[in-house]
Tab-separated table of C-alpha atoms in Angstrom:
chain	number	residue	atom	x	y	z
A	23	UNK	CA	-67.715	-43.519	-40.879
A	24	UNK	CA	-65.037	-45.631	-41.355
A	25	UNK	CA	-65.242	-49.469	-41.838
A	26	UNK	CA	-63.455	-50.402	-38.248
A	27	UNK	CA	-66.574	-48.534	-36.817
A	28	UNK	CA	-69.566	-50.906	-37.102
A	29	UNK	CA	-72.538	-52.916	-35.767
A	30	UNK	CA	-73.949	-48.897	-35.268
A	31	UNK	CA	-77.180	-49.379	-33.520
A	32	UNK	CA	-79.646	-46.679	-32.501
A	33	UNK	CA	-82.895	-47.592	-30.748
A	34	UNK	CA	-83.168	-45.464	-27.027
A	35	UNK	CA	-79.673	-45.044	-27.184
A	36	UNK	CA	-76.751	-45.000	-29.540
A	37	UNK	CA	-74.184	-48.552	-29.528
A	38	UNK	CA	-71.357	-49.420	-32.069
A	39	UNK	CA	-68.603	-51.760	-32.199
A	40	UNK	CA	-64.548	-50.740	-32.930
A	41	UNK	CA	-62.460	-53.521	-34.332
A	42	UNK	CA	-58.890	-54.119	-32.816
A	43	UNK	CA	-56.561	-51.779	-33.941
A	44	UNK	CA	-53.598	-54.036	-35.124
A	45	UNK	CA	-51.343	-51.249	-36.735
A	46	UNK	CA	-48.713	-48.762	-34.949
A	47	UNK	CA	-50.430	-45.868	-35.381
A	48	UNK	CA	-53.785	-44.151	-34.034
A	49	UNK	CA	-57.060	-43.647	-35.640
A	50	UNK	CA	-60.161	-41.297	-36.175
A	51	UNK	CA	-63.963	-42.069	-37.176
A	52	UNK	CA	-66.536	-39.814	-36.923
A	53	UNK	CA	-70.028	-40.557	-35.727
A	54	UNK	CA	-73.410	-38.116	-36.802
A	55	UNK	CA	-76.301	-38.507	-34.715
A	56	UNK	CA	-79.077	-35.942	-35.779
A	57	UNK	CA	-82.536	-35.758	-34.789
A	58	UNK	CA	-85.253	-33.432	-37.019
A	59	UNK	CA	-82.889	-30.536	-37.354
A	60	UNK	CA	-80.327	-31.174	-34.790
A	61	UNK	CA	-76.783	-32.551	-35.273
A	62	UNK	CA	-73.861	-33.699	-33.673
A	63	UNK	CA	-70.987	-35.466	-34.139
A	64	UNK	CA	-68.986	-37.457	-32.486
A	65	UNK	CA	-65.712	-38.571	-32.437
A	66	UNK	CA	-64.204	-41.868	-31.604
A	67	UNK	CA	-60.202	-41.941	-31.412
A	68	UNK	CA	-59.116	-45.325	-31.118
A	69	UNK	CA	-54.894	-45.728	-29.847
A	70	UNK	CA	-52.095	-47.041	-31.731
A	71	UNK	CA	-51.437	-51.117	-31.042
A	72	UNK	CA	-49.162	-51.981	-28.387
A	73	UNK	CA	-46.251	-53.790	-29.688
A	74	UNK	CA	-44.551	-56.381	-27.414
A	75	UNK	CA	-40.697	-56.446	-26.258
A	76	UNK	CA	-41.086	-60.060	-25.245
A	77	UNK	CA	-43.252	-62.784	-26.352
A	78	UNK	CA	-43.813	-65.444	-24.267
A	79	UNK	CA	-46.079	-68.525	-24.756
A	80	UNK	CA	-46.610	-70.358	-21.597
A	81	UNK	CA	-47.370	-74.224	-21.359
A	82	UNK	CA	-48.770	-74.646	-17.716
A	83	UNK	CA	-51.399	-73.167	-16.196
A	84	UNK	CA	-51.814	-72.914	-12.028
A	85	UNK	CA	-54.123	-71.337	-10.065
A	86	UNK	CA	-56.353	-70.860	-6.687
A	87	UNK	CA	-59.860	-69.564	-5.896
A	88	UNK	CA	-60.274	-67.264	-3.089
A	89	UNK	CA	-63.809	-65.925	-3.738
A	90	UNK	CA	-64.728	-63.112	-1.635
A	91	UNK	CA	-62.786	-63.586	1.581
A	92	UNK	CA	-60.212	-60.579	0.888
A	93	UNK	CA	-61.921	-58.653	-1.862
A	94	UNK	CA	-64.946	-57.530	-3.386
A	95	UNK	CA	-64.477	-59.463	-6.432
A	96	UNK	CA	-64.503	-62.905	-6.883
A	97	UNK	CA	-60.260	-63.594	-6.368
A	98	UNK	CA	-59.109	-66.048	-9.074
A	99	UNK	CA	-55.382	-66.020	-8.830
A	100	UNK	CA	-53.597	-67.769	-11.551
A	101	UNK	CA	-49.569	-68.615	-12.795
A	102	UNK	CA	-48.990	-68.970	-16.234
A	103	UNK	CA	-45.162	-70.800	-16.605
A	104	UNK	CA	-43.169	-73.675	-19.035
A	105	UNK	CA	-43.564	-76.213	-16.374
A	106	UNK	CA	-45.837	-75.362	-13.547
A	107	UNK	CA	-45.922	-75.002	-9.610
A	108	UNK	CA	-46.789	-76.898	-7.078
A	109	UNK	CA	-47.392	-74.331	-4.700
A	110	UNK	CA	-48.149	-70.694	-3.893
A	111	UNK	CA	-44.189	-70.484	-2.832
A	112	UNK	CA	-42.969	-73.363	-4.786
A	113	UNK	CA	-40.343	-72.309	-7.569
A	114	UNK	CA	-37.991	-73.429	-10.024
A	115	UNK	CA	-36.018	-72.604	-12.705
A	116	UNK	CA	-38.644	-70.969	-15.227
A	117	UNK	CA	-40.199	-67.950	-15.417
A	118	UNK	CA	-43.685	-67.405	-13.616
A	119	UNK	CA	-46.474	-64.674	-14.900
A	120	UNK	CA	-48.337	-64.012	-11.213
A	121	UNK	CA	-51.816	-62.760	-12.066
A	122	UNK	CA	-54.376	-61.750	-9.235
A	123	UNK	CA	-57.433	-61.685	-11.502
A	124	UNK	CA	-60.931	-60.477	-10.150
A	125	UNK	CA	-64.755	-61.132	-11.362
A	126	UNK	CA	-68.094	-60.283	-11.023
A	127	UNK	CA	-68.508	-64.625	-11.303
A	128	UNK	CA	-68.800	-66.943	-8.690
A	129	UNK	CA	-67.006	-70.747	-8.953
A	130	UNK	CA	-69.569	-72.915	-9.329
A	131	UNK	CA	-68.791	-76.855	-9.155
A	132	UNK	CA	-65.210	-78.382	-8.282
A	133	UNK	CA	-63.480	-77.246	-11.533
A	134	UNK	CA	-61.935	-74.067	-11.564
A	135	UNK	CA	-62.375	-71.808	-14.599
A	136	UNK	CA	-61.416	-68.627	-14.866
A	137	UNK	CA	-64.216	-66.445	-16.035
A	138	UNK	CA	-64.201	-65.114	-19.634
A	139	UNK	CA	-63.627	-61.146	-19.797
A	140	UNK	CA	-61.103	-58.687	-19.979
A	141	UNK	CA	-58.996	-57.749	-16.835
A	142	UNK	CA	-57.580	-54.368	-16.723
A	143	UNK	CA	-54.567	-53.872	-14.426
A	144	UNK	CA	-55.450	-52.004	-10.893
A	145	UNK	CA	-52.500	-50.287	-9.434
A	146	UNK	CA	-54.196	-49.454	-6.047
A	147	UNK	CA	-55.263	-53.542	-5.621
A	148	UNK	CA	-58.789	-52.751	-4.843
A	149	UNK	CA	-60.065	-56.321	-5.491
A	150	UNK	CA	-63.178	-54.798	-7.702
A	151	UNK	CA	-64.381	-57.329	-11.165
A	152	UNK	CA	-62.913	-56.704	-13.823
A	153	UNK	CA	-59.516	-55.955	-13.006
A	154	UNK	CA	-56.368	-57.606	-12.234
A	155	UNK	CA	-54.513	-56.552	-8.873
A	156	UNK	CA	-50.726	-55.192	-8.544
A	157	UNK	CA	-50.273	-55.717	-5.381
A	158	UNK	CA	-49.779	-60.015	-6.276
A	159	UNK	CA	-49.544	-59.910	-9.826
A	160	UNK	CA	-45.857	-60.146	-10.473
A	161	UNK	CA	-43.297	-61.884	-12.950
A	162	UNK	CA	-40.646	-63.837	-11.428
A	163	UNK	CA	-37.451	-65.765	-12.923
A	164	UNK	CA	-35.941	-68.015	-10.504
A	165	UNK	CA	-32.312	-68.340	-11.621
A	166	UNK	CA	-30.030	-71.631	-11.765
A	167	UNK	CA	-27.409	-70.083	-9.881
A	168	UNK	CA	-30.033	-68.953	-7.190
A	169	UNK	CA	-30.974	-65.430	-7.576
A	170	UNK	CA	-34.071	-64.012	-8.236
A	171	UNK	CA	-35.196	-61.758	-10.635
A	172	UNK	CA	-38.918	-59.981	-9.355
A	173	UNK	CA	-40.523	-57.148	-11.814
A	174	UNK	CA	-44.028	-55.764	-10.982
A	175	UNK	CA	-46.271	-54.482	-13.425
A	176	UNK	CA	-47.483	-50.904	-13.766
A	177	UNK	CA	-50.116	-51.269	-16.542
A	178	UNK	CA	-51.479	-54.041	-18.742
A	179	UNK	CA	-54.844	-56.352	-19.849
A	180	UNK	CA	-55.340	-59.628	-19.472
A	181	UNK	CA	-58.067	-61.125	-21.990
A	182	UNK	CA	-59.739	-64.758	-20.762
A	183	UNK	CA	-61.689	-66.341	-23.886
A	184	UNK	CA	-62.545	-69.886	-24.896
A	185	UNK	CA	-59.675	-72.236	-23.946
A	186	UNK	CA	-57.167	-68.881	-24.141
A	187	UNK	CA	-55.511	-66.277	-22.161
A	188	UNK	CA	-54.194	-63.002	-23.756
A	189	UNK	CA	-52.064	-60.669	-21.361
A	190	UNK	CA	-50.523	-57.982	-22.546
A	191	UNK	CA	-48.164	-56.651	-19.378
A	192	UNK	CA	-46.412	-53.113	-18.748
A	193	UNK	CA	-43.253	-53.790	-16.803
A	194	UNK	CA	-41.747	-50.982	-14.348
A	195	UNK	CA	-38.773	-51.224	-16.206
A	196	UNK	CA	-41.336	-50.236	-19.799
A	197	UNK	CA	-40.728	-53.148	-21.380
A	198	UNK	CA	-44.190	-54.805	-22.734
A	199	UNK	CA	-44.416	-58.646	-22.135
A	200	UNK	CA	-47.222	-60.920	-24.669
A	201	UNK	CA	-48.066	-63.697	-22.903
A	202	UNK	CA	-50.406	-66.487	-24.205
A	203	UNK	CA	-51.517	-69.525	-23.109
A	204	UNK	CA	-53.864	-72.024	-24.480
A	205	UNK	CA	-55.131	-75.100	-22.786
């Protein structure tokens, strides 16, 4: 076994833990499980890391709560941005990460927070926990001059923790977008 492979726990059935894989390349471990005489191995193939095109830190933080009126999930839709919205349609000149985020949690009080987890990216916008949708999730760059410029995503994660949001976005155009925000 290898040391990224760990927290191995056997009781009725067989759990382990994989560290992040931080480097550009993939990686092997082997498992063996055996049982009086029988054996078997398994193997556990973890992917290369994904390194980013574009890193962007955003400062604001927007958002609604739909619950379940148009999905399955519980809807949190939020904007990450350097300056913030003031509206669903409301933009300026900054660049706006659109992310239609689904859970298995209910918002409970007046506050809105945005349930911790990992969102993976849904292409066919079912609305199920867990993922984020692509038929809303978007980024958009308002221009000065006053064009737009609108690319969808085709692949991607979005990782909600303490006080922190981790996406890591596929662009139609390939190019893999970082965005953080911390508030």
């Amino acid at each position: 076994s290898q040391p990224w492979v760990n927290n191995i726990n056997v009781s009725d059935k067989v759990t382990f833990s994989v560290d992040a894989n931080d480097v550009e390349e993939s990686r092997m471990a082997m498992i063996t499980l055996s049982y009086n005489e029988d054996e078997v191995q398994v193997t556990i193939v973890q992917a290369a890391a994904v390194k980013a095109d574009v890193e962007h830190v955003a400062k604001t933080l927007n958002g609604e709560y739909y619950g379940t009126a148009y999905s399955p999930g519980h809807n949190y839709f939020i904007v990450l941005s350097e300056n913030g919205t003031t509206g669903f349609s409301d933009m300026y000149v900054d660049i706006y990460y659109r992310l239609d985020l689904y859970s298995d949690v209910a918002l409970t009080g007046d506050t809105i927070t945005i349930p911790h987890g990992t969102y993976t990216f849904d292409p066919f916008s079912m609305g199920q926990a867990g993922t984020f949708g692509n038929l809303y999730s978007v980024r958009l760059q308002p221009m000065s001059d006053g064009n737009l410029t609108e690319e969808h995503f085709v692949d991607g994660t979005v990782t909600v923790t303490e006080n922190h949001i981790d996406a890591l976005l596929t662009l139609e155009n390939g190019m893999v977008h970082h965005v953080t925000y911390d508030g």
